[in-house]
Steps between C-alpha positions, in 0.01 A plus 500: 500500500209383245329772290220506294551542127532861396201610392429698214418898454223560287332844341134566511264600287341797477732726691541780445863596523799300507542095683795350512539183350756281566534232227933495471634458811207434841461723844586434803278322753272665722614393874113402483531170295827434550442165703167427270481140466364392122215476406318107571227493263248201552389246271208644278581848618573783281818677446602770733702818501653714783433837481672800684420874472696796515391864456633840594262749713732795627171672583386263747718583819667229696316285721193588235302197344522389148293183327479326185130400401381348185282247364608201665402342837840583648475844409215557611239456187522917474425528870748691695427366805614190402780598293877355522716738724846631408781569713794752526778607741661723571861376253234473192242781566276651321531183312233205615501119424311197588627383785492103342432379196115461350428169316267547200417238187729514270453619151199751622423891468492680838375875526603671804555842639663659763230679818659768822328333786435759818628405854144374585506296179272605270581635159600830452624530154562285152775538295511789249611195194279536240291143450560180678910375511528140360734208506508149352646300742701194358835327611538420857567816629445795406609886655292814392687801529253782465793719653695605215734240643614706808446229766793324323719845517456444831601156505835585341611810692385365856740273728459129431308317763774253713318187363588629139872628548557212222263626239592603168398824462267529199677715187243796378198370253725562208871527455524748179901399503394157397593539129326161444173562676502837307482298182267247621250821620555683139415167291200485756412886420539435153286183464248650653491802306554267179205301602288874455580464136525117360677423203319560215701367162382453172648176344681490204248331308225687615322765272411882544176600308491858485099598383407806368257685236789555241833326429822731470552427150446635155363249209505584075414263240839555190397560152619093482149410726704429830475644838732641675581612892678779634509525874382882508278577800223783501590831529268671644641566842384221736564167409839542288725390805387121473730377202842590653407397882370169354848513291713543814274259702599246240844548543553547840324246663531261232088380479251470198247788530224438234305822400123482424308719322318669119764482293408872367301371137210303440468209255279305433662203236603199741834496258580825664404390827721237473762682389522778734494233773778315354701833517409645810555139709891538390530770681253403822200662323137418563281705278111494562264523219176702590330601184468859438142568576551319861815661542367862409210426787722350737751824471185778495360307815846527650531865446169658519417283787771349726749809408258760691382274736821423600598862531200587693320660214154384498360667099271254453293655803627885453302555182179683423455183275643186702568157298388166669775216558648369191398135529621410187885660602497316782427182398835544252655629712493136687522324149845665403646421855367177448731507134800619695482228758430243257866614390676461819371159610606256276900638562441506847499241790489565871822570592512812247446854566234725339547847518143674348547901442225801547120541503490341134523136622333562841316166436807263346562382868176359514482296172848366557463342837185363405722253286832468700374535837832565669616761266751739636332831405553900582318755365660840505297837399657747382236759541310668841256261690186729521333585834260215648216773444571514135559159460240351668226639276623311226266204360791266457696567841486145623579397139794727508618395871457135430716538243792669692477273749545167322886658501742381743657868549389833398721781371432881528666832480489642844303421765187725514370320175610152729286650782207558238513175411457359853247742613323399186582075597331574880203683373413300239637153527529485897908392517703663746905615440716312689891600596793241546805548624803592258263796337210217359185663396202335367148406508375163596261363268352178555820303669731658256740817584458751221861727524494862379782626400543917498801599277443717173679455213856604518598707195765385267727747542834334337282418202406847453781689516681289240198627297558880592856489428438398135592739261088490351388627847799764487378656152134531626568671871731754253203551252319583778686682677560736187092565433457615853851684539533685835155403618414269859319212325270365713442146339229185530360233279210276610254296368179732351201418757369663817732345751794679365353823596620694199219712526550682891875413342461792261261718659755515811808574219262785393462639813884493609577719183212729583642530909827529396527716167867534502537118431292551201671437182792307718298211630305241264310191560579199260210243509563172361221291435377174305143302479380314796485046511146544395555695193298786381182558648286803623650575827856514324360678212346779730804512703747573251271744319509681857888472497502629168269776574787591787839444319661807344686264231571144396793324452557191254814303435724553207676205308786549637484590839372766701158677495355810271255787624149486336212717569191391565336608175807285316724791431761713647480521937416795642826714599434398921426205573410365867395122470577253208332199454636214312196222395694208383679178597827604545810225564649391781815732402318800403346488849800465680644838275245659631582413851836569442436820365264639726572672874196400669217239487138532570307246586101517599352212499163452646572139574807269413673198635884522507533754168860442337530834352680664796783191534552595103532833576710441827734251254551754185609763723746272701809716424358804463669694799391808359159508490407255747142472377166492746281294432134579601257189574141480578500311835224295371770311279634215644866659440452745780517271765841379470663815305578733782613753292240607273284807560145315620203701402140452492372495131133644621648795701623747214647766689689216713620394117604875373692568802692154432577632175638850624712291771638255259633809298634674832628233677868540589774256345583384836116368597485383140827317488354328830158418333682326206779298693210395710309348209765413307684280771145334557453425120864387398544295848203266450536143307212385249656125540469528855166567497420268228686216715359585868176484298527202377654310805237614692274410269698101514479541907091552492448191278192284639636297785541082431307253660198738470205436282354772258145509345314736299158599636210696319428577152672768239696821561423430889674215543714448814749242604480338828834361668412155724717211626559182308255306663229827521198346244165484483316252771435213317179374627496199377801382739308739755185244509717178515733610799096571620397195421745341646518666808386447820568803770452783292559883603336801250582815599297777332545865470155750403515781328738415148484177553144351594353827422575765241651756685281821514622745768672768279117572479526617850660803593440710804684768408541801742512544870334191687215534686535500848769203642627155435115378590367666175766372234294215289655238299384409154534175317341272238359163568520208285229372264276258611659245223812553692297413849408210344799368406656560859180357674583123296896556628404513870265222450793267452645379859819556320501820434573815707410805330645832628402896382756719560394852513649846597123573613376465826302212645115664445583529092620131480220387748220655235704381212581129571312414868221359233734195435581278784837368604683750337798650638541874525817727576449904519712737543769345320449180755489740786169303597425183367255246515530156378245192508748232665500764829146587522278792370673796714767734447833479587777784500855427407581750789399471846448864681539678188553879567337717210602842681705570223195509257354878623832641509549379099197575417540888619820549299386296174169777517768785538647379179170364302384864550825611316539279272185503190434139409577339802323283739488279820405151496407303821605118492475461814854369649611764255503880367549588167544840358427460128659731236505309180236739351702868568699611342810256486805705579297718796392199648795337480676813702219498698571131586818522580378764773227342654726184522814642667236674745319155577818349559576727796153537593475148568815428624473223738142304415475201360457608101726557239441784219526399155517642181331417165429580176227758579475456876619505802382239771500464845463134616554260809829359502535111357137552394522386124278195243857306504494455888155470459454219271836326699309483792160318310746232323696440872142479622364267222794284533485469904130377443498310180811399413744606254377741258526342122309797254548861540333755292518873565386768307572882496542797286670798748794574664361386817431189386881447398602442847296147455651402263849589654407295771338234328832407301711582805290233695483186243845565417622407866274265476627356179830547570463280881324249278794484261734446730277164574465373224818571284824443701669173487479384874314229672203640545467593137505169416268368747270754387571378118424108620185618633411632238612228203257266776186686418428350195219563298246212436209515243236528755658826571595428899887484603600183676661622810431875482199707650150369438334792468516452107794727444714504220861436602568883357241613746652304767816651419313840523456467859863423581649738298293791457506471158280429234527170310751422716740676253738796642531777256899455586718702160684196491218356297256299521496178671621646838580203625224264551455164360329356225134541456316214473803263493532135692163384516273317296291663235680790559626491144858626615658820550533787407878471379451174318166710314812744393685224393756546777485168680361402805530697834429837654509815240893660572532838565537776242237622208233287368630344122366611179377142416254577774350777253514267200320228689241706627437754239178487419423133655274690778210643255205624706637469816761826540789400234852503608499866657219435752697218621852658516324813678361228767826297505684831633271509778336864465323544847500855585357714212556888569322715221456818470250705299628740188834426322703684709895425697381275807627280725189251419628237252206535285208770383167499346442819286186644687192451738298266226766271477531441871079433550566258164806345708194461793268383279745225391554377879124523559456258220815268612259527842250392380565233252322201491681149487522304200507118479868428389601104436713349696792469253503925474642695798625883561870569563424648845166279619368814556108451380239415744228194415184611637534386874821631489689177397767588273625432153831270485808695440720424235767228524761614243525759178594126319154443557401817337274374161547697187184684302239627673375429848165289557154611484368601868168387531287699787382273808 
C-alpha cells in the first residue's frame, strides 16, 4: 500500500512549556493522511505545505468540541465560527487532531490558537497560552504537536491497525544507547555553546599597547652623563602590581606588550630625549614627554577635579567660597592625552590592541581613533563611576562620555560603577544597554556594540607573598611587634585627604577606649599615612593638622628598620599612648611589616574603588594560624563586595564603628579562624593573568566588525564615531540629477516632519491625564516652508513625476499642508489612507471595513498609565496609538513600558493590531499598516499605469520611515535579480537579446535604425526591457553584464566600446571594467561630470533611498539635516526648470536625455572613442 512521505514534527514558538520535536528519527502517521496523495502544485502557483494539528485538552470531556483558529482563511481569520475542527476518539482522548491535513504557502508565519466550542457552537472559552502560538510552515509536510508528544505515546502502545500489521514500528525520538549519535549531539551542544564565545586570538605579530599616566620604571642620569633604567614600579599601594603581571604576560603567552607612559623625569635637551627613547624602546618602552608646567596642570586637574568627581565628592560646589571650572586644566588635560596618543599611533596598526588605564587618559581613546579608525581600544578605570546625578552636572560630561565611548570595550571594578555609567549613557546621551547571549553586555552606540566588561582587578597574591617572606619584611613586623609588646594593634595606612575618613577614623578609636576602659592601655591605633596625587594644598594641610591635633604620638622610621616613638612637641611620648600617627612615605616592605605585625585592620573610607590594603593584610598574615587577624572594611570600599569575611561597617555611624572594634577584640578563634579562611581562600585562589588575559581577549572579540564603514562626526572632545556599511555615503547629487535627467517614470516619495520639515513636536507635550476620550487627543506637527512648497509644486508639474508625502498624521493635517499644490500624492497614517493623482482626488484606505474598536479600549489603559507615569503622553495618529515616554524618567518608563505592553498584548488579544515597542514608546497600530507597504503599493501602481518605473527617490529621517527603505531594496532587488537572469546567462535568448541590441546602432542624427522612434537612446530602450537603468544590471560580476557593444556595427558610430579600451572589436566580456578605462578617461570629460559621474551612471543607480542624519539605516545614502534636503529640492526644481540650450550637431549627451524646446531631443552619444579631449563647447542660448 502507497503512503505519503513522513512528515515532519515541528516545535512552536512561543509556548510555553515543553514541544516535542522530532528532528532524529520521524513519528508515526496519523491514520488521517495516511492515503494523502502529494501535493500537485500548478504552473505559476506558489509552494504549499500540509499542515496537521495536535493538542492535548483533558479538560474538555469526550464528545466536547475543540478548534484551531488563527489568522489564515482556513482557520478562520480569528473567527471561531469558522475555525478548523479537531477530532478525538475514544483510543487517543483527551488528545485532538485535525482530522486531514491543512495546505498553507510554504515558507510563511501562521499564528493560531486553540478555542472550547459549546454544544450549540459558539465559543465558550480561549486557551489559557499566553500570546498567539506560531509556526513557519516549510517542507511538504509538516505535524504540530502542541501535545507534549502524547498522541504518538498513543500510537506506540495501542494495537496496530490490520492495514499496518507490516509497519516498522518507529524507535523513541532518541536512542541515548547510540554511542555515535551521543557524540554527534555533544559536538552539536558544544558548537553551539562555542559559537556564544568566538575565538578571539591575538596573532603573533600583533602588538599589546598598555597606556597609562606613569611607566613602571625608575630612570638616573650616572656621574658619566648617561641614563639609566631600572624596572622599579611605584610604591605607593595601587599601581605596583603592573610590572610583574606584564612580566608573566610576556612569558606565558609569548606576545609583545608595549608600555606607554611619563617616564618619571622631565627633560627638556632633545639629546636626552633621544636618549631615553633609545633606552626605553629596548625594552618595549614608550616614554611621553609633557613639559613640566603642562604636566603639573594636567596632574592637579586630575586630582582636584576628576579624583572627587569620580568619587562622588563634589568640593568645588561644597564651599562657602566655590571656584569656577578650570578652563585652562581642561584644555591640557586634552593636550597631554593628545601627547600620549601621539605615542601609540605611529607603533600601532589595526590589527593591534590598545589597552588605555584610569581616569588620567579618559580622552586617549578619542585622539587615537581619530587617526587609525579601526583601532582596537579598551579603556579600563580603575576608580568608582560617580552617580548620573553627580555626573551630570559636570560642564564637560559629553566631553568626558564621548571620550569613553570612542573605546571598543570598557573595563570597571564591579558593577554598580558599570550601572552608573549606563544610567549616566541613557540620561545623557540617549543609548540603551543591550544583553547577548553567552553573558554580552553593552551599549549600542551608533551601529557599533560597546562591551562592558565587570571584573576588578585581581590581586597579585603570588607576587606578594614572595615579598612578605623576605627576610627585610621579617625584621620590620619584629621591630614592630617589640614597640607595641602585648598590645592589639589596630593598624591602617591611607592616602591623607577626606575620602579616607581618618578623621570619624579617630574620633570612633577615641570613643571605643572611652566605652570600654579596660582595653585602655592594651589596644592602639597605628595610622599610616602619606601626601595625596595632588600634593600639598589647603584641604590636606587642614586635615592633617586635625589628625595631628587627635594623635597621642608620632612615629618615624629609623635607618635601619622599624619605627621610634616621638611626641608631638619633638621629645619623649607621653607614658600612654592611644593612637600613633606616622606622616611619611613609607616602602612597600615597611607597609607590609606593619600588616604583618598588626592583629586587626581598620579601614574607613568615605569612598574608594577596590582598596588593596585588606588583600595585603589578608596575604602577610597567610600563615598566621594563631592570630587569624580581622580585618575591618568600610563597605563603601570596593573590597567589601567580594571579601566575605571582613567586618563591614558604616564609616558615618560611630557607635556602629566602636562596637566593631569591641567585637573584633572578642570575637572567638573559631568565628575568626572562619573570617580569615574565608578571605584568605578568596585572595590566594584568584589569578592576575587570568584576568589580564580574559581582559584582553575580550577586548580582541569586541574589535569593530569588517566590512563596516567608520566615520568621525562633530567637532573636539565630542566627537563620535558612526559605524555604516561599505557602500553607506553621502547622496551624491550630482549622479542624483543625471539618473533625473535621464529618467522618464519617476516616483518621489517624501516624508514631513525631519525630512521636508524640521521636526518640531518635542515642543508639544500634553502631559497629564487627557481630557475627556479618544475625540479630544490633538496631533501636532510642523509644515514645510513655502521654499519647500515651491520646489514640490515644479515636481508635480512634470507628467513624469509622481510625488508622494508620507505622513504618520492624519488626512486633515496633510490636506492644509500640501492640498495647495495640485497632483500631489498623499499617504497618512503611515499609508493607511492615501491619495494619489493617477486615481483621482479621493481617498482610498488600504483596508476595507476597518474595525477601530480596539482604539477606546487602548486608549483607557494608556490614560491609566500616562496618569502614573510623569512625562508621559498619548499621541493620536490616527490608524495608531502611541504612549510616549521618552521625556520621564528613563528607567521608570521603561518598567512602566514593559507593563503597559504585556497588558495591551492580552487586552487586545484577537484584533487586527500588533503592539510594538520602541525606544521611548509603545504603539498600537493596524496590522501590515507600515510606509514600506505603503510606498510598494504607489510603485506597483505607477508601474501598472505608466510603465516601468526608471528613478526612485525617497527620503526619510525616523524609524518609521526605515520600513521604506526595507522595502524599497527588497523590491528592485527582485526586480534586478529577474532582470539578471535575462540578460546574463548564456542561452538563446540571451543572445537574441544581445543581437538586438548590437542592431540598434547609433547614427549622428541621433535616431536608431531599426529600434523605437520615439527618439530613445538604445540605453533607454534597454530601460524598458530590463528594468534597469542604462540598460546596465548592477550584477557583482562586474560591469558589462552581458550586453553588447555600444555603439558598435554601424556607420558613424565610431566603434565600440571594447575597441575604445583597446580590447578589439565585439561586445564588452564579462568581469570588472579595466584600468585603461580610467587612464583614457581621466580627466578627458572636463565640464561635463568627469569620470565619477559617468561610472555612477554606468552602474545604473535607479532607486535612491536616503535618509536624514548620519545615523545606521537601511537607506544607502544620507544628507546631514533638513537644509540639505530643501537644497537637494531646490536642485531638482532647477533641473525642472531648465531651459534648452542650442548644442551643434557634432556634440551629444551620453544618455540623450535633454529636451530641445518642442521636446525634440539631443542625439545620444555613439561611442566613448568619440569622446573629444579639453573642454566641452560653448552652449549658446536659443
Amino acid at each position: 500500500m502507497a503512503t505519503a512521505p513522513r512528515p515532519k514534527a515541528v516545535s512552536v514558538e512561543g509556548r510555553s512549556g515543553s514541544n516535542s520535536a522530532i528532528k532524529l528519527a520521524p513519528p508515526p502517521l496519523p491514520s488521517a493522511i495516511k492515503e494523502a496523495s502529494p501535493i500537485v502544485r500548478k504552473p505559476g502557483q506558489p509552494l504549499q505545505t500540509k499542515v496537521q494539528f495536535r493538542v492535548c485538552f483533558p479538560q474538555v470531556s469526550y464528545g466536547g468540541s475543540v478548534r484551531v483558529v488563527g489568522g489564515h482563511p482556513k482557520l478562520g481569520n480569528w473567527e471561531p465560527s469558522g475555525a478548523l475542527p479537531l477530532t478525538s476518539s475514544q483510543d487517543t482522548f483527551p488528545c485532538w487532531i485535525s482530522p486531514e491535513p491543512v495546505l498553507f504557502e510554504s515558507n510563511k508565519v501562521v499564528e493560531y490558537k486553540y478555542v472550547i466550542m459549546g454544544q450549540d457552537g459558539k465559543l465558550q472559552e480561549w486557551e489559557t497560552h499566553e500570546g498567539n502560538r506560531k509556526i513557519k510552515t516549510s517542507g511538504a509536510e509538516m505535524i504540530v504537536e502542541d501535545d507534549e508528544g502524547q498522541y504518538r505515546q498513543f500510537e506506540r502502545e495501542g494495537p496496530l491497525d490490520r492495514e499496518d500489521e507490516d509497519a516498522e514500528i518507529v524507535q523513541p525520538a532518541f536512542d541515548y544507547s547510540n554511542k555515535e549519535m551521543m557524540k554527534l549531539l555533544h559536538d552539536h551542544k558544544m558548537a553551539t555553546i562555542n559559537e556564544l564565545e568566538p575565538s578571539a586570538k591575538i596573532g603573533p605579530h600583533d602588538t599589546i599597547f598598555m597606556v597609562a599616566i606613569s611607566l613602571p620604571i625608575e630612570l638616573s642620569k650616572g656621574k658619566d652623563g648617561k641614563w639609566k633604567m631600572e624596572e622599579k614600579p611605584p610604591t605607593d599601594g595601587r599601581n605596583f602590581a603592573w610590572l610583574p603581571l606584564v612580566q608573566e604576560f610576556r612569558e606565558k603567552a609569548k606576545r609583545r606588550v608595549v608600555c606607554v607612559g611619563w617616564p618619571g623625569v622631565h627633560v627638556t635637551d632633545y639629546r636626552d630625549k633621544a636618549e631615553i627613547e633609545k633606552l626605553l624602546t629596548a625594552h618595549d618602552y614608550i616614554p611621553v614627554f609633557p613639559s613640566k608646567e603642562d604636566f603639573d596642570t594636567y596632574v592637579n586637574f586630575c586630582t582636584t577635579f576628576l579624583w572627587p568627581v569620580f568619587h562622588d565628592v563634589m568640593m568645588f560646589y561644597q564651599t562657602s567660597k566655590p571656584i569656577t571650572f578650570d578652563e585652562q586644566g581642561w584644555a591640557t588635560y586634552q593636550y597631554v592625552n593628545n601627547l600620549y596618543a601621539n605615542a601609540v599611533v605611529p607603533h600601532t596598526h589595526e590589527s593591534d590592541v590598545i589597552w588605555v588605564h584610569d581616569y588620567h587618559l579618559m580622552m586617549t581613546s578619542t585622539f587615537i581613533s581619530r587617526k587609525v579608525v579601526k583601532a582596537n581600544i579598551g579603556f579600563y578605570l580603575h576608580t568608582p563611576f560617580p552617580s548620573s546625578d553627580s555626573f551630570k552636572s559636570l560642564p564637560i560630561r559629553e566631553e568626558l562620555l564621548s571620550g569613553m565611548l570612542c573605546n571598543d570595550q570598557l573595563g570597571f571594578q564591579f558593577f554598580a560603577y558599570a550601572r552608573n555609567f549606563v544610567v549616566s549613557v541613557k540620561r545623557i546621551c540617549g543609548y540603551d544597554p543591550s544583553f547577548k547571549a553567552g553573558g554580552w553586555f553593552g551599549l549600542e552606540v551608533n551601529g557599533r556594540h560597546i562591551m562592558i566588561r565587570v571584573a576588578h582587578f585581581v590581586y597579585p597574591y603570588k607576587d606578594t607573598l614572595r615579598a612578605i617572606l623576605t627576610d627585610t619584611v621579617a625584621k620590620e613586623a619584629a621591630e614592630i611587634r617589640n614597640t607595641f609588646k602585648d598590645k592589639v594593634v589596630f593598624a591602617s595606612m591611607d592616602r591623607c585627604d577626606n575620602l579616607s575618613g581618618l578623621v570619624p577614623k579617630f574620633r570612633a578609636f577615641k570613643r571605643f577606649l572611652s566605652s570600654n576602659p579596660q582595653y585602655k592601655g592594651k589596644a592602639i591605633l597605628v595610622q599610616y599615612t602619606f601626601e595625596s596625587a595632588a600634593g600639598s594644598n589647603e584641604n590636606s594641610s587642614n586635615l592633617l593638622r586635625s589628625l595631628t591635633d587627635r594623635a597621642d604620638a608620632f612615629l618615624q622610621g629609623k635607618p635601619g628598620g622599624g619605627v621610634k616613638i616621638v611626641g608631638k612637641d619633638g621629645g619623649a611620648p607621653p607614658e600612654s599612648c592611644d593612637v600613633y600617627l606616622r606622616f611619611e612615605k613609607a616602602s612597600r616592605d615597611e607597609r607590609l611589616g606593619l600588616f604583618r605585625a598588626a592583629d586587626v585592620l581598620l579601614d574607613t573610607a568615605v569612598k574608594a574603588g577596590l582598596n588593596l590594603m585588606p588583600f595585603e593584610f589578608i596575604t602577610a598574615h597567610h600563615d598566621d594560624k594563631e592570630k587569624n587577624a580581622i580585618s575591618i572594611v568600610s563597605e563603601f570600599s570596593g573590597c567589601s563586595r567580594v571579601l566575605l569575611g571582613c567586618v563591614r561597617i558604616n564609616p558615618w555611624n560611630t557607635v556602629d564603628v566602636v562596637n566593631c572594634l569591641r567585637k573584633a577584640i572578642e570575637m572567638s578563634s573559631k568565628e575568626r579562624q572562619e573570617l580569615f579562611d574565608c578571605n584568605l581562600q578568596y585572595v590566594s585562589r584568584s589569578n592576575p593573568f587570568e584576568w589580564f588575559k580574559d581582559f584582553l581577549e575580550d577586548l580582541r572579540r569586541s574589535r569593530k566588525k569588517e566590512g563596516m564603514r567608520f566615520e568621525a562626526v562633530g567637532f573636539g572632545a565630542k566627537i563620535r564615531h558612526i559605524a555604516m556599511t561599505q557602500n553607506f555615503q553621502k547622496l551624491p547629487t550630482d549622479a542624483v540629477l543625471a539618473a533625473y535627467r535621464n529618467a522618464k517614470n519617476r516616483v518621489l516619495l517624501f516624508d514631513n516632519e525631519g525630512t521636508l520639515a524640521a521636526d518640531s513636536r518635542h515642543l508639544f507635550r500634553e502631559y497629564g491625564a487627557p481630557k475627556k476620550d479618544l475625540s479630544d487627543l490633538n496631533a501636532h506637527g510642523s509644515a514645510p516652508n513655502e521654499r519647500v512648497l515651491e520646489c514640490l509644486r515644479a515636481l508635480c508639474a512634470d507628467s513624469r513625476n509622481t510625488v508622494v508625502i508620507l505622513s504618520g498624521r492624519n488626512q486633515s493635517m496633510l490636506e492644509q499642508w500640501f492640498g495647495s499644490i495640485p497632483k500631489i500624492g498623499l499617504a497618512a497614517e503611515r499609508g493607511f489612507y492615501y491619495r494619489l493623482p493617477s486615481l483621482g482626488s479621493q481617498w482610498h484606505c488600504m483596508k476595507s471595513d476597518p474595525d477601530d474598536t480596539w482604539q477606546n479600549y487602548t486608549y483607557t489603559i494608556m490614560q491609566q498609565f500616562m496618569k502614573r507615569t510623569q512625562g508621559s503622553f498619548i499621541e493620536m495618529k490616527g490608524s495608531a496609538l502611541v504612549w510616549q515616554y521618552r521625556d520621564a524618567d528613563q528607567h521608570f518608563g521603561s518598567w512602566q513600558a514593559k507593563e503597559l505592553s504585556r497588558n495591551l498584548k492580552e487586552l487586545l488579544f484577537g484584533f487586527d493590531v500588533e503592539v510594538l515597542d520602541g525606544k521611548g514608546y509603545v504603539e498600537v497600530k493596524l496590522r501590515g499598516v507600515n510606509k514600506g507597504i505603503a510606498c510598494t503599493k504607489v510603485v506597483s501602481k505607477v508601474t501598472q499605469l505608466f510603465g516601468d518605473v526608471d528613478f526612485v527617490l525617497c527620503l526619510g529621517d525616523d524609524r518609521s520611515d526605515e520600513d521604506m527603505f526595507e522595502a524599497l531594496a527588497a523590491y528592485f532587488d527582485e526586480e534586478e535579480s529577474s532582470s539578471q537572469l535575462s540578460t546574463t546567462d548564456g542561452d538563446s535568448d540571451n543572445n537574441n537579446t544581445n543581437a538586438n541590441l548590437n542592431n540598434n546602432t547609433v547614427a549622428s542624427d541621433g535616431t536608431t535604425p531599426g529600434g523605437p522612434s520615439d527618439g530613445m537612446s538604445p540605453e533607454q530602450t534597454l530601460l524598458r526591457t530590463s528594468g534597469t537603468l542604462g540598460g546596465i544590471s548592477k550584477s557583482k560580476r562586474g560591469f558589462g553584464g552581458g550586453f553588447g557593444s555600444i555603439g558598435g556595427g554601424g556607420s558613424g558610430g565610431g566603434g565600440s566600446l571594447a575597441s575604445a579600451l583597446g580590447g578589439g572589436s565585439g561586445a564588452l566580456a564579462r568581469g570588472d571594467l579595466s584600468m585603461r578605462m580610467g587612464k583614457l578617461l581621466g580627466g578627458s570629460l572636463g565640464g561635463s561630470g568627469g569620470l565619477e559621474d559617468l561610472v555612477s551612471g554606468l552602474h545604473g543607480q535607479k532607486v535612491f533611498t536616503c535618509t536624514v542624519g548620519r545615523k545606521p539605516s537601511a537607506a544607502k545614502f544620507y544628507l546631514d539635516d533638513v537644509d540639505e534636503v530643501s537644497e537637494l529640492l531646490g536642485s531638482l526644481k532647477t533641473q525642472q526648470e531648465r531651459k534648452a540650450y542650442h548644442v551643434p550637431s557634432s556634440s551629444h549627451t551620453w544618455s540623450g536625455g535633454d529636451l530641445r524646446p518642442g521636446g525634440a531631443r539631443v542625439g545620444s552619444m555613439p561611442s566613448l572613442s568619440g569622446l573629444a579631449y579639453g573642454p566641452p563647447p560653448t552652449r549658446q542660448k536659443q
